[in-house]
Short mmCIF file of C-alpha atoms and ligand atoms in Angstrom, two decimals:
data_model
loop_
_atom_site.label_atom_id
_atom_site.label_comp_id
_atom_site.label_asym_id
_atom_site.label_seq_id
_atom_site.Cartn_x
_atom_site.Cartn_y
_atom_site.Cartn_z
CA UNK A 16 14.62 17.47 -14.31
CA UNK A 17 16.76 14.58 -15.45
CA UNK A 18 19.54 16.93 -16.63
CA UNK A 19 19.39 18.80 -13.38
CA UNK A 20 19.89 15.72 -11.20
CA UNK A 21 22.74 14.64 -13.54
CA UNK A 22 24.28 18.07 -13.18
CA UNK A 23 24.08 17.86 -9.39
CA UNK A 24 25.65 14.41 -9.41
CA UNK A 25 28.52 15.59 -11.57
CA UNK A 26 28.93 18.67 -9.38
CA UNK A 27 29.18 16.69 -6.20
CA UNK A 28 31.67 14.36 -8.00
CA UNK A 29 33.86 17.39 -8.98
CA UNK A 30 33.77 18.71 -5.43
CA UNK A 31 34.73 15.34 -3.90
CA UNK A 32 37.54 14.68 -6.40
CA UNK A 33 38.72 18.32 -6.17
CA UNK A 34 38.99 17.97 -2.42
CA UNK A 35 40.75 14.74 -2.80
CA UNK A 36 43.22 16.21 -5.26
CA UNK A 37 43.97 19.17 -2.96
CA UNK A 38 44.28 16.89 0.17
CA UNK A 39 46.74 14.79 -1.74
CA UNK A 40 48.74 17.83 -2.83
CA UNK A 41 49.11 19.32 0.67
CA UNK A 42 49.56 16.34 1.50
CA UNK A 43 47.60 15.37 4.58
CA UNK A 44 49.73 12.22 4.81
CA UNK A 45 52.65 10.78 2.82
CA UNK A 46 50.49 7.68 2.35
CA UNK A 47 47.65 9.75 0.66
CA UNK A 48 48.11 10.15 -3.11
CA UNK A 49 46.36 12.78 -5.14
CA UNK A 50 43.26 12.05 -7.19
CA UNK A 51 45.28 12.25 -10.52
CA UNK A 52 47.95 9.86 -9.28
CA UNK A 53 45.30 7.28 -8.22
CA UNK A 54 43.50 7.64 -11.61
CA UNK A 55 46.86 7.02 -13.34
CA UNK A 56 47.32 3.81 -11.35
CA UNK A 57 43.71 2.83 -12.08
CA UNK A 58 44.24 3.32 -15.82
CA UNK A 59 47.47 1.28 -15.71
CA UNK A 60 45.84 -1.57 -13.85
CA UNK A 61 42.86 -1.49 -16.22
CA UNK A 62 45.02 -1.63 -19.38
CA UNK A 63 47.41 -4.31 -18.18
CA UNK A 64 44.39 -6.44 -17.25
CA UNK A 65 45.39 -6.94 -13.61
CA UNK A 66 42.24 -5.20 -12.41
CA UNK A 67 39.98 -7.63 -14.38
CA UNK A 68 41.89 -10.66 -13.03
CA UNK A 69 41.44 -9.27 -9.49
CA UNK A 70 37.72 -8.77 -9.97
CA UNK A 71 37.33 -12.25 -11.38
CA UNK A 72 38.37 -13.37 -7.95
CA UNK A 73 36.52 -10.78 -5.79
CA UNK A 74 33.22 -11.02 -7.64
CA UNK A 75 32.88 -14.71 -6.94
CA UNK A 76 32.11 -14.58 -3.21
CA UNK A 77 30.43 -11.21 -3.72
CA UNK A 78 27.95 -12.25 -6.32
CA UNK A 79 27.25 -15.60 -4.76
CA UNK A 80 26.94 -14.03 -1.26
CA UNK A 81 24.64 -11.27 -2.42
CA UNK A 82 22.48 -13.57 -4.44
CA UNK A 83 22.01 -15.88 -1.41
CA UNK A 84 21.39 -12.95 0.93
CA UNK A 85 18.82 -11.42 -1.37
CA UNK A 86 16.84 -14.62 -2.07
CA UNK A 87 17.10 -16.08 1.38
CA UNK A 88 16.88 -12.76 3.19
CA UNK A 89 13.66 -11.67 1.42
CA UNK A 90 12.13 -15.12 1.91
CA UNK A 91 13.03 -15.24 5.64
CA UNK A 92 11.96 -11.60 6.06
CA UNK A 93 8.57 -12.36 4.46
CA UNK A 94 8.09 -15.37 6.80
CA UNK A 95 9.05 -13.32 9.88
CA UNK A 96 6.79 -10.55 8.80
CA UNK A 97 3.83 -12.82 8.23
CA UNK A 98 4.06 -15.00 11.30
CA UNK A 99 4.35 -14.06 14.95
CA UNK A 100 5.90 -17.42 15.73
CA UNK A 101 8.68 -16.92 13.12
CA UNK A 102 9.26 -13.44 14.36
CA UNK A 103 9.67 -14.64 17.81
CA UNK A 104 12.02 -17.52 16.83
CA UNK A 105 14.22 -15.87 14.13
CA UNK A 106 14.28 -12.12 14.54
CA UNK A 107 16.78 -12.15 17.48
CA UNK A 108 19.23 -14.20 15.35
CA UNK A 109 19.40 -11.45 12.70
CA UNK A 110 19.50 -8.63 15.21
CA UNK A 111 22.46 -10.27 16.87
CA UNK A 112 24.07 -10.98 13.50
CA UNK A 113 23.68 -7.32 12.59
CA UNK A 114 25.37 -6.20 15.77
CA UNK A 115 28.12 -8.94 15.85
CA UNK A 116 31.68 -7.72 15.42
CA UNK A 117 32.40 -9.56 12.17
CA UNK A 118 36.23 -9.43 12.48
CA UNK A 119 35.97 -11.45 15.65
CA UNK A 120 33.90 -14.10 13.90
CA UNK A 121 36.18 -14.61 10.96
CA UNK A 122 38.68 -16.94 12.82
CA UNK A 123 35.63 -19.11 13.77
CA UNK A 124 34.43 -19.28 10.17
CA UNK A 125 37.89 -20.14 8.92
CA UNK A 126 38.05 -22.90 11.54
CA UNK A 127 34.77 -24.28 10.43
CA UNK A 128 34.91 -23.82 6.60
CA UNK A 129 38.60 -23.31 5.73
CA UNK A 130 40.11 -20.43 3.83
CA UNK A 131 38.27 -21.05 0.61
CA UNK A 132 35.29 -19.53 -1.16
CA UNK A 133 32.84 -20.88 1.39
CA UNK A 134 34.13 -18.72 4.27
CA UNK A 135 34.21 -15.68 2.02
CA UNK A 136 30.64 -16.26 1.01
CA UNK A 137 29.71 -16.53 4.61
CA UNK A 138 31.34 -13.25 5.45
CA UNK A 139 29.34 -11.48 2.61
CA UNK A 140 26.15 -13.09 3.84
CA UNK A 141 26.70 -12.19 7.44
CA UNK A 142 27.21 -8.57 6.41
CA UNK A 143 24.38 -8.45 3.79
CA UNK A 144 21.67 -10.62 5.10
CA UNK A 145 20.54 -9.03 8.48
CA UNK A 146 19.55 -5.74 7.01
CA UNK A 147 17.67 -7.40 4.17
CA UNK A 148 15.79 -9.72 6.57
CA UNK A 149 14.97 -6.94 9.03
CA UNK A 150 13.81 -4.46 6.45
CA UNK A 151 11.69 -7.04 4.71
CA UNK A 152 10.03 -8.30 7.83
CA UNK A 153 9.34 -4.84 9.12
CA UNK A 154 7.90 -3.69 5.88
CA UNK A 155 5.72 -6.79 5.55
CA UNK A 156 4.41 -6.40 9.11
CA UNK A 157 3.55 -2.74 8.28
CA UNK A 158 1.58 -3.31 5.17
CA UNK A 159 -1.38 -0.95 5.42
CA UNK A 160 -4.31 -2.86 6.78
CA UNK A 161 -6.67 -1.10 4.34
CA UNK A 162 -4.78 -2.60 1.32
CA UNK A 163 -5.21 -6.14 2.71
CA UNK A 164 -8.82 -5.46 3.57
CA UNK A 165 -9.41 -4.27 0.10
CA UNK A 166 -7.86 -7.34 -1.34
CA UNK A 167 -10.01 -9.50 0.90
CA UNK A 168 -13.15 -7.65 -0.03
CA UNK A 169 -12.46 -8.47 -3.68
CA UNK A 170 -11.92 -12.05 -2.71
CA UNK A 171 -8.15 -12.36 -2.96
CA UNK A 172 -6.77 -15.58 -1.60
CA UNK A 173 -3.75 -15.72 0.70
CA UNK A 174 -1.32 -16.18 -2.12
CA UNK A 175 -2.73 -13.24 -4.03
CA UNK A 176 -2.60 -11.00 -0.97
CA UNK A 177 1.02 -11.86 -0.51
CA UNK A 178 2.05 -11.53 -4.13
CA UNK A 179 -0.14 -8.70 -5.36
CA UNK A 180 -0.45 -6.59 -2.21
CA UNK A 181 2.07 -7.33 0.59
CA UNK A 182 5.21 -7.66 -1.47
CA UNK A 183 4.55 -4.62 -3.81
CA UNK A 184 3.55 -2.54 -0.81
CA UNK A 185 6.69 -3.57 1.04
CA UNK A 186 8.95 -3.16 -2.00
CA UNK A 187 10.30 0.31 -1.31
CA UNK A 188 11.64 -0.82 2.10
CA UNK A 189 12.74 -4.17 0.83
CA UNK A 190 14.66 -2.45 -1.91
CA UNK A 191 16.23 -0.02 0.53
CA UNK A 192 17.25 -3.06 2.60
CA UNK A 193 18.81 -4.60 -0.59
CA UNK A 194 20.67 -1.48 -1.24
CA UNK A 195 22.11 -1.37 2.33
CA UNK A 196 22.72 -5.18 2.11
CA UNK A 197 24.60 -4.80 -1.19
CA UNK A 198 26.76 -2.07 0.24
CA UNK A 199 27.45 -4.16 3.28
CA UNK A 200 28.18 -7.12 1.04
CA UNK A 201 30.84 -5.17 -0.79
CA UNK A 202 32.45 -4.33 2.48
CA UNK A 203 32.22 -7.98 3.49
CA UNK A 204 33.84 -9.21 0.25
CA UNK A 205 36.80 -6.90 0.69
CA UNK A 206 37.07 -7.60 4.40
CA UNK A 207 37.19 -11.28 3.72
CA UNK A 208 40.06 -10.85 1.24
CA UNK A 209 41.95 -8.75 3.78
CA UNK A 210 41.31 -11.07 6.70
CA UNK A 211 41.07 -14.59 5.36
CA UNK A 212 43.39 -14.87 2.30
CA UNK A 213 44.49 -12.05 0.16
CA UNK A 214 42.98 -12.59 -3.26
CA UNK A 215 41.53 -10.33 -5.91
CA UNK A 216 41.06 -6.69 -5.08
CA UNK A 217 41.95 -7.32 -1.46
CA UNK A 218 45.26 -8.62 -2.68
CA UNK A 219 45.95 -5.48 -4.71
CA UNK A 220 45.20 -3.45 -1.61
CA UNK A 221 47.39 -5.52 0.75
CA UNK A 222 50.20 -5.91 -1.76
CA UNK A 223 50.47 -2.29 -2.88
CA UNK A 224 50.31 -1.07 0.67
CA UNK A 225 53.17 -3.40 1.60
CA UNK A 226 55.41 -1.89 -1.22
CA UNK A 227 54.11 1.61 -0.46
CA UNK A 228 52.42 1.91 -3.93
CA UNK A 229 49.70 4.02 -2.45
CA UNK A 230 48.23 5.23 -5.77
CA UNK A 231 47.46 1.63 -6.70
CA UNK A 232 46.00 0.99 -3.24
CA UNK A 233 43.66 3.93 -3.56
CA UNK A 234 42.83 3.09 -7.16
CA UNK A 235 41.69 -0.40 -6.03
CA UNK A 236 39.59 1.17 -3.23
CA UNK A 237 38.15 3.63 -5.68
CA UNK A 238 37.24 1.03 -8.25
CA UNK A 239 35.30 -0.89 -5.59
CA UNK A 240 33.27 2.20 -4.71
CA UNK A 241 32.52 2.81 -8.37
CA UNK A 242 31.44 -0.74 -8.80
CA UNK A 243 29.18 -0.53 -5.73
CA UNK A 244 27.60 2.68 -6.98
CA UNK A 245 26.98 1.18 -10.35
CA UNK A 246 25.45 -1.86 -8.78
CA UNK A 247 23.21 0.25 -6.58
CA UNK A 248 22.01 2.25 -9.60
CA UNK A 249 21.26 -0.95 -11.41
CA UNK A 250 19.17 -2.05 -8.39
CA UNK A 251 17.30 1.26 -8.48
CA UNK A 252 16.58 0.85 -12.09
CA UNK A 253 15.23 -2.63 -11.43
CA UNK A 254 12.96 -1.24 -8.67
CA UNK A 255 11.64 1.51 -10.97
CA UNK A 256 10.89 -1.00 -13.63
CA UNK A 257 9.12 -3.35 -11.34
CA UNK A 258 7.09 -0.84 -9.29
CA UNK A 259 6.70 2.32 -11.23
CA UNK A 260 4.24 4.25 -9.05
CA UNK A 261 6.00 3.48 -5.76
CA UNK A 262 8.83 5.91 -6.03
CA UNK A 263 6.42 8.68 -6.63
CA UNK A 264 4.84 8.77 -3.27
CA UNK A 265 1.82 7.03 -1.67
CA UNK A 266 -1.64 8.03 -2.79
CA UNK A 267 -2.88 7.72 0.76
CA UNK A 268 -0.41 10.30 2.08
CA UNK B 26 -46.29 16.80 13.33
CA UNK B 27 -46.25 15.61 9.78
CA UNK B 28 -44.70 12.16 9.36
CA UNK B 29 -44.18 11.83 5.61
CA UNK B 30 -42.08 8.68 5.89
CA UNK B 31 -44.90 6.57 7.02
CA UNK B 32 -47.11 7.28 4.00
CA UNK B 33 -45.49 4.72 1.74
CA UNK B 34 -45.36 1.91 4.21
CA UNK B 35 -47.50 -0.45 2.00
CA UNK B 36 -45.05 0.00 -0.82
CA UNK B 37 -42.08 -1.34 1.11
CA UNK B 38 -44.02 -4.39 2.09
CA UNK B 39 -43.94 -5.52 -1.55
CA UNK B 40 -40.32 -4.61 -2.12
CA UNK B 41 -37.84 -7.48 -2.23
CA UNK B 42 -35.13 -7.45 0.44
CA UNK B 43 -31.58 -7.82 -0.92
CA UNK B 44 -29.60 -7.61 2.38
CA UNK B 45 -30.86 -8.25 5.81
CA UNK B 46 -28.84 -7.97 9.02
CA UNK B 47 -30.48 -9.78 11.89
CA UNK B 48 -29.80 -9.26 15.56
CA UNK B 49 -26.19 -8.18 14.96
CA UNK B 50 -23.98 -7.60 17.94
CA UNK B 51 -20.34 -6.74 17.81
CA UNK B 52 -17.93 -6.41 20.64
CA UNK B 53 -14.33 -5.22 20.24
CA UNK B 54 -13.02 -6.61 23.52
CA UNK B 55 -14.81 -4.43 26.13
CA UNK B 56 -16.13 -1.96 23.58
CA UNK B 57 -19.70 -2.91 22.60
CA UNK B 58 -20.03 -1.42 19.11
CA UNK B 59 -23.32 -2.92 17.98
CA UNK B 60 -26.06 -4.48 20.02
CA UNK B 61 -28.88 -6.47 18.57
CA UNK B 62 -29.14 -4.39 15.44
CA UNK B 63 -31.69 -5.46 12.83
CA UNK B 64 -31.99 -3.78 9.53
CA UNK B 65 -33.25 -4.65 5.95
CA UNK B 66 -32.09 -3.19 2.71
CA UNK B 67 -34.60 -3.25 -0.15
CA UNK B 68 -33.29 -4.34 -3.60
CA UNK B 69 -32.51 -1.67 -6.12
CA UNK B 70 -32.68 0.99 -3.51
CA UNK B 71 -30.15 3.18 -1.64
CA UNK B 72 -30.12 2.98 2.15
CA UNK B 73 -28.14 5.42 4.14
CA UNK B 74 -26.68 4.79 7.54
CA UNK B 75 -26.63 7.96 9.59
CA UNK B 76 -25.44 8.31 13.14
CA UNK B 77 -22.95 10.02 15.42
CA UNK B 78 -19.27 9.33 14.96
CA UNK B 79 -18.09 6.04 16.44
CA UNK B 80 -21.59 4.47 16.57
CA UNK B 81 -20.55 1.48 14.45
CA UNK B 82 -21.52 2.32 10.95
CA UNK B 83 -18.21 1.18 9.39
CA UNK B 84 -18.41 -1.94 11.69
CA UNK B 85 -21.86 -2.75 10.27
CA UNK B 86 -20.77 -2.27 6.69
CA UNK B 87 -17.66 -4.49 7.27
CA UNK B 88 -19.73 -7.17 8.79
CA UNK B 89 -22.13 -7.11 5.81
CA UNK B 90 -19.07 -7.18 3.49
CA UNK B 91 -17.85 -10.35 5.34
CA UNK B 92 -14.68 -8.58 6.42
CA UNK B 93 -15.64 -8.73 10.03
CA UNK B 94 -17.25 -11.51 12.04
CA UNK B 95 -20.27 -10.36 14.16
CA UNK B 96 -20.22 -11.47 17.74
CA UNK B 97 -23.80 -12.52 17.43
CA UNK B 98 -26.49 -12.42 14.75
CA UNK B 99 -26.26 -13.00 11.03
CA UNK B 100 -26.33 -11.28 7.70
CA UNK B 101 -28.20 -12.64 4.65
CA UNK B 102 -27.50 -11.47 1.16
CA UNK B 103 -30.00 -12.65 -1.42
CA UNK B 104 -31.20 -15.23 1.07
CA UNK B 105 -27.72 -16.71 1.61
CA UNK B 106 -25.98 -16.32 5.00
CA UNK B 107 -22.74 -14.32 4.74
CA UNK B 108 -19.59 -16.19 5.93
CA UNK B 109 -17.02 -14.03 4.22
CA UNK B 110 -16.50 -11.70 1.29
CA UNK B 111 -18.43 -12.65 -1.95
CA UNK B 112 -18.73 -11.72 -5.56
CA UNK B 113 -22.25 -10.36 -4.85
CA UNK B 114 -20.82 -7.43 -2.78
CA UNK B 115 -18.24 -4.72 -3.52
CA UNK B 116 -16.78 -2.23 -1.07
CA UNK B 117 -16.02 1.44 -1.70
CA UNK B 118 -13.45 2.41 0.95
CA UNK B 119 -13.50 5.68 2.82
CA UNK B 120 -9.76 6.01 2.46
CA UNK B 121 -9.81 4.92 -1.17
CA UNK B 122 -7.42 1.92 -0.54
CA UNK B 123 -5.83 2.43 -4.04
CA UNK B 124 -2.62 0.62 -4.80
CA UNK B 125 0.02 3.33 -5.27
CA UNK B 126 2.20 1.22 -7.59
CA UNK B 127 -0.65 0.50 -9.98
CA UNK B 128 -2.03 2.81 -12.61
CA UNK B 129 -5.68 3.86 -12.62
CA UNK B 130 -6.48 1.18 -15.17
CA UNK B 131 -4.86 -1.55 -13.08
CA UNK B 132 -6.49 -0.31 -9.87
CA UNK B 133 -9.92 -0.29 -11.48
CA UNK B 134 -9.29 -3.71 -12.94
CA UNK B 135 -7.83 -5.14 -9.72
CA UNK B 136 -11.05 -6.77 -8.51
CA UNK B 137 -11.34 -8.55 -11.89
CA UNK B 138 -7.59 -9.39 -11.81
CA UNK B 139 -8.08 -11.16 -8.45
CA UNK B 140 -10.89 -13.15 -9.97
CA UNK B 141 -8.67 -14.34 -12.77
CA UNK B 142 -10.29 -12.44 -15.65
CA UNK B 143 -8.10 -12.29 -18.72
CA UNK B 144 -6.04 -9.15 -19.04
CA UNK B 145 -7.57 -7.74 -22.24
CA UNK B 146 -11.10 -8.48 -21.05
CA UNK B 147 -10.62 -6.89 -17.64
CA UNK B 148 -8.97 -3.79 -19.05
CA UNK B 149 -11.78 -3.29 -21.56
CA UNK B 150 -14.20 -3.47 -18.76
CA UNK B 151 -12.18 -1.23 -16.50
CA UNK B 152 -11.80 1.36 -19.27
CA UNK B 153 -15.58 1.46 -19.64
CA UNK B 154 -16.14 2.19 -15.94
CA UNK B 155 -13.32 4.69 -15.90
CA UNK B 156 -15.11 6.63 -18.57
CA UNK B 157 -18.44 6.20 -16.69
CA UNK B 158 -17.05 7.90 -13.61
CA UNK B 159 -15.63 10.64 -15.78
CA UNK B 160 -11.93 9.79 -15.67
CA UNK B 161 -11.40 8.93 -19.34
CA UNK B 162 -7.82 9.92 -20.28
CA UNK B 163 -6.41 9.17 -16.82
CA UNK B 164 -6.09 5.41 -17.38
CA UNK B 165 -2.28 5.49 -17.29
CA UNK B 166 -2.08 7.99 -14.38
CA UNK B 167 -0.99 6.85 -10.92
CA UNK B 168 -3.13 7.51 -7.82
CA UNK B 169 -0.79 10.18 -6.39
CA UNK B 170 -1.29 12.15 -9.62
CA UNK B 171 -5.04 12.47 -8.98
CA UNK B 172 -6.97 14.77 -6.71
CA UNK B 173 -8.90 13.29 -3.79
CA UNK B 174 -12.21 13.43 -5.67
CA UNK B 175 -10.61 11.60 -8.66
CA UNK B 176 -9.14 8.90 -6.43
CA UNK B 177 -12.58 8.45 -4.90
CA UNK B 178 -13.97 7.88 -8.42
CA UNK B 179 -11.31 5.30 -9.03
CA UNK B 180 -12.45 3.42 -5.96
CA UNK B 181 -16.01 3.72 -7.16
CA UNK B 182 -15.13 2.44 -10.63
CA UNK B 183 -13.30 -0.53 -9.08
CA UNK B 184 -16.26 -1.48 -7.06
CA UNK B 185 -18.63 -1.01 -10.09
CA UNK B 186 -16.38 -3.04 -12.49
CA UNK B 187 -16.84 -6.33 -10.57
CA UNK B 188 -20.57 -5.90 -11.20
CA UNK B 189 -21.67 -6.87 -7.75
CA UNK B 190 -25.35 -6.55 -6.91
CA UNK B 191 -24.74 -4.91 -3.58
CA UNK B 192 -22.48 -1.84 -3.24
CA UNK B 193 -21.18 -0.95 0.20
CA UNK B 194 -20.07 2.63 0.37
CA UNK B 195 -18.27 3.92 3.45
CA UNK B 196 -18.44 7.74 3.50
CA UNK B 197 -17.46 7.82 -0.16
CA UNK B 198 -17.74 11.63 -0.51
CA UNK B 199 -16.08 12.62 2.71
CA UNK B 200 -12.86 13.69 1.11
CA UNK B 201 -14.16 15.98 -1.57
CA UNK B 202 -15.16 19.59 -1.68
CA UNK B 203 -18.80 20.74 -1.67
CA UNK B 204 -19.12 21.34 -5.35
CA UNK B 205 -17.62 17.97 -6.22
CA UNK B 206 -19.81 16.41 -3.56
CA UNK B 207 -22.96 17.76 -5.10
CA UNK B 208 -21.89 16.55 -8.50
CA UNK B 209 -21.22 13.07 -7.02
CA UNK B 210 -24.53 13.05 -5.29
CA UNK B 211 -26.33 13.70 -8.58
CA UNK B 212 -24.23 10.97 -10.27
CA UNK B 213 -25.20 8.58 -7.47
CA UNK B 214 -28.86 9.23 -7.97
CA UNK B 215 -28.40 8.43 -11.64
CA UNK B 216 -26.51 5.38 -10.78
CA UNK B 217 -29.25 4.12 -8.45
CA UNK B 218 -31.78 4.80 -11.26
CA UNK B 219 -29.83 3.08 -14.10
CA UNK B 220 -28.18 0.11 -12.37
CA UNK B 221 -30.43 -2.27 -10.68
CA UNK B 222 -28.16 -2.47 -7.62
CA UNK B 223 -28.60 -2.17 -3.91
CA UNK B 224 -26.65 0.58 -2.33
CA UNK B 225 -25.57 0.80 1.34
CA UNK B 226 -24.27 4.24 1.95
CA UNK B 227 -22.63 5.67 5.10
CA UNK B 228 -22.55 9.43 5.56
CA UNK B 229 -22.21 12.04 8.24
CA UNK B 230 -24.31 14.59 6.43
CA UNK B 231 -27.99 14.74 7.13
CA UNK B 232 -28.64 16.76 3.91
CA UNK B 233 -26.72 14.22 1.81
CA UNK B 234 -28.58 11.28 3.35
CA UNK B 235 -31.94 12.86 2.63
CA UNK B 236 -30.95 13.91 -0.81
CA UNK B 237 -29.73 10.54 -2.13
CA UNK B 238 -31.61 7.95 -0.02
CA UNK B 239 -34.67 5.85 -0.56
CA UNK B 240 -34.34 4.83 3.06
CA UNK B 241 -32.44 6.35 5.95
CA UNK B 242 -31.53 4.31 9.03
CA UNK B 243 -30.68 6.43 11.99
CA UNK B 244 -28.35 4.73 14.43
CA UNK B 245 -28.04 5.47 18.14
CA UNK B 246 -24.67 5.91 19.81
CA UNK B 247 -22.77 2.94 21.04
CA UNK B 248 -23.96 0.24 21.61
CA UNK B 249 -25.68 0.93 18.41
CA UNK B 250 -29.06 -0.09 17.15
CA UNK B 251 -31.47 1.36 14.64
CA UNK B 252 -33.56 4.08 16.31
CA UNK B 253 -35.59 5.16 13.39
CA UNK B 254 -36.15 4.35 9.69
CA UNK B 255 -37.19 7.19 7.41
CA UNK B 256 -38.29 6.83 3.83
CA UNK B 257 -38.31 10.03 1.83
CA UNK B 258 -40.58 9.38 -1.15
CA UNK B 259 -42.44 12.44 -2.33
CA UNK B 260 -39.59 14.41 -3.93
CA UNK B 261 -37.63 11.65 -5.66
CA UNK B 262 -39.11 12.27 -9.13
CA UNK B 263 -39.17 15.96 -8.99
CA UNK B 264 -35.80 16.28 -10.65
CA UNK B 265 -32.43 16.72 -9.03
CA UNK B 266 -32.58 20.56 -9.11
CA UNK B 267 -35.78 20.82 -7.15
CA UNK B 268 -35.12 18.32 -4.40
CA UNK B 269 -33.33 20.79 -2.12
CA UNK B 270 -36.27 23.25 -2.29
CA UNK B 271 -38.93 20.60 -1.67
CA UNK B 272 -40.76 21.14 1.63
CA UNK B 273 -40.74 17.44 2.36
CA UNK B 274 -36.96 17.40 1.94
CA UNK B 275 -36.61 20.26 4.36
CA UNK B 276 -38.97 18.77 6.86
CA UNK B 277 -37.10 15.48 6.92
CA UNK B 278 -33.74 17.25 7.36
CA UNK B 279 -35.15 19.09 10.36
CA UNK B 280 -36.78 16.01 11.78
CA UNK B 281 -33.55 14.06 11.65
CA UNK B 282 -31.61 16.89 13.16
CA UNK B 283 -34.16 17.02 15.99
CA UNK B 284 -33.66 13.37 16.80
CA UNK B 285 -29.87 13.44 16.49
CA UNK B 286 -29.23 16.67 18.34
CA UNK B 287 -29.81 14.91 21.78
CA UNK B 288 -26.64 12.90 21.15
CA UNK B 289 -24.36 15.68 20.07
CA UNK B 290 -23.92 17.10 23.53
N1 ATP C 25 -10.51 -2.67 15.35
C1 ATP C 25 -11.16 -2.07 16.48
N2 ATP C 25 -10.75 -2.40 17.70
C2 ATP C 25 -11.32 -1.93 18.80
N3 ATP C 25 -12.38 -1.08 18.69
C3 ATP C 25 -12.85 -0.68 17.54
C4 ATP C 25 -12.24 -1.20 16.32
N4 ATP C 25 -12.90 -0.73 15.25
C5 ATP C 25 -13.85 0.11 15.75
N5 ATP C 25 -13.88 0.05 17.13
C6 ATP C 25 -14.74 0.77 18.05
O1 ATP C 25 -16.04 0.51 17.62
C7 ATP C 25 -16.92 1.64 17.58
C8 ATP C 25 -17.47 1.76 16.23
O2 ATP C 25 -16.47 2.06 15.22
P1 ATP C 25 -16.85 2.35 13.73
O3 ATP C 25 -15.62 2.55 13.03
O4 ATP C 25 -17.76 1.28 13.19
O5 ATP C 25 -17.65 3.68 13.88
P2 ATP C 25 -18.35 4.59 12.77
O6 ATP C 25 -19.78 4.74 13.08
O7 ATP C 25 -17.91 4.13 11.40
O8 ATP C 25 -17.60 5.94 13.12
P3 ATP C 25 -17.24 7.15 12.10
O9 ATP C 25 -18.60 7.83 11.72
O10 ATP C 25 -16.47 8.17 13.02
O11 ATP C 25 -16.51 6.63 10.97
C9 ATP C 25 -15.93 2.82 17.98
O12 ATP C 25 -16.27 3.23 19.25
C10 ATP C 25 -14.55 2.30 17.88
O13 ATP C 25 -13.84 2.82 18.96
MG1 MG C 26 -16.63 4.91 9.91
#
């Protein structure tokens, strides 16, 4: 079972990279390097340390932004899910935030918070938070009534119902919101480095494009994707550790 | 026509009442589910609620559990008026209501966990009841790994483990096959014998009600009230295997069917 899913993952990787290699060899565009060229550039940047320096910059707004989005997003989502009044007052903000064209907001953020870390953290949060909030509130609202009733019949107080029933029951959807939020946060972090000030990985992308070093540019993009996938897997492991039975289906199905 | 249920009337007069529902009415908006329903549940006995679908059996059970507020009337458990859920009552849910992220052990111990019982103590207790309902060896399984009947037993073990005096069972055997159901019915009879608890049992099956009950309350369709109370008594100590052949058993089944058939149309 495990080896089979690993095999499938490897297979899909081989197919994607193979297609990339072929597309680069044709080439579909002179600005599109082959997979091997990009890997060469990635190895070079890894060994001369420039990749690590770049990530030192990029990870700052990313980690801070995602941490804020996760903690604040889940708390706000919980509130919205538990209270009609909160739902009425705050849900629209996050729906608008999710739909807002971020690129158009960036100049406003820069005007308000400058070009430093704060603006970049904001960009990450604007990208990551809405989906976390909306998923959490939806899941909390949809907690099966029978679970809550069961808790009440065994004399759970409000706090126990939230901690021992509502949150675990909502956790699969909260985690899927977190996964989407983290992915969006990665996009936000790179976007902020491209649109606000070129630092970190965004700088590698901008700079190597300006000198037509496309392998390096694609290597940087590739590394971001790998990092995002690693992070998402980590999140999945955390979820499995915390709520073992959840990913194996609901008993009431 | 023979009326066997009236023979033991003097006996009930001396029996102590564990739960009494007095003049209960319940409206859901315009829907009048219960109207002026009065019913008493003798201690240590099993009372079945039997009636057409939608007549308010679940509603009555939830009012007694303190999960629903009646529109009028009151419930007393051991002489105390019910204002909410209490440690003296435990509910067995028709849809099991097991937590999918928790193992069988944790599910069974959940009622004790909510009461703040220490982990080792509550798990010991839960393990005992898991064995009692015949699920030893499945402590670490998750609900989705169990069959419907096994899940039902988990729900039963959870209700038993909090050691409440009154057990409220809402169609507990509805989701199991006929063989399992018969096994459960026998187990239930043993449970009523061995534990000095009061059982409130909702069922759709006339045969099941007559088989397991000390007292059967027949409810009329909405707005519901008790139309008849039947106390099968003659065949209870003839052994589980003979009950279904007993003439009194068959008479009562026929009699209940006769009074319910009017409402089926
Ligand atoms: N939450 C609710 N809101 C509105 N009406 C309800 C609600 N719960 C139950 N009812 C109504 O009250 C009546 C009694 O419902 P209840 O669930 O108690 O019936 P029941 O006797 O348990 O039925 P069944 O045998 O099918 O389980 C039904 O007509 C139902 O439509
Ligand atoms: Mg019902």
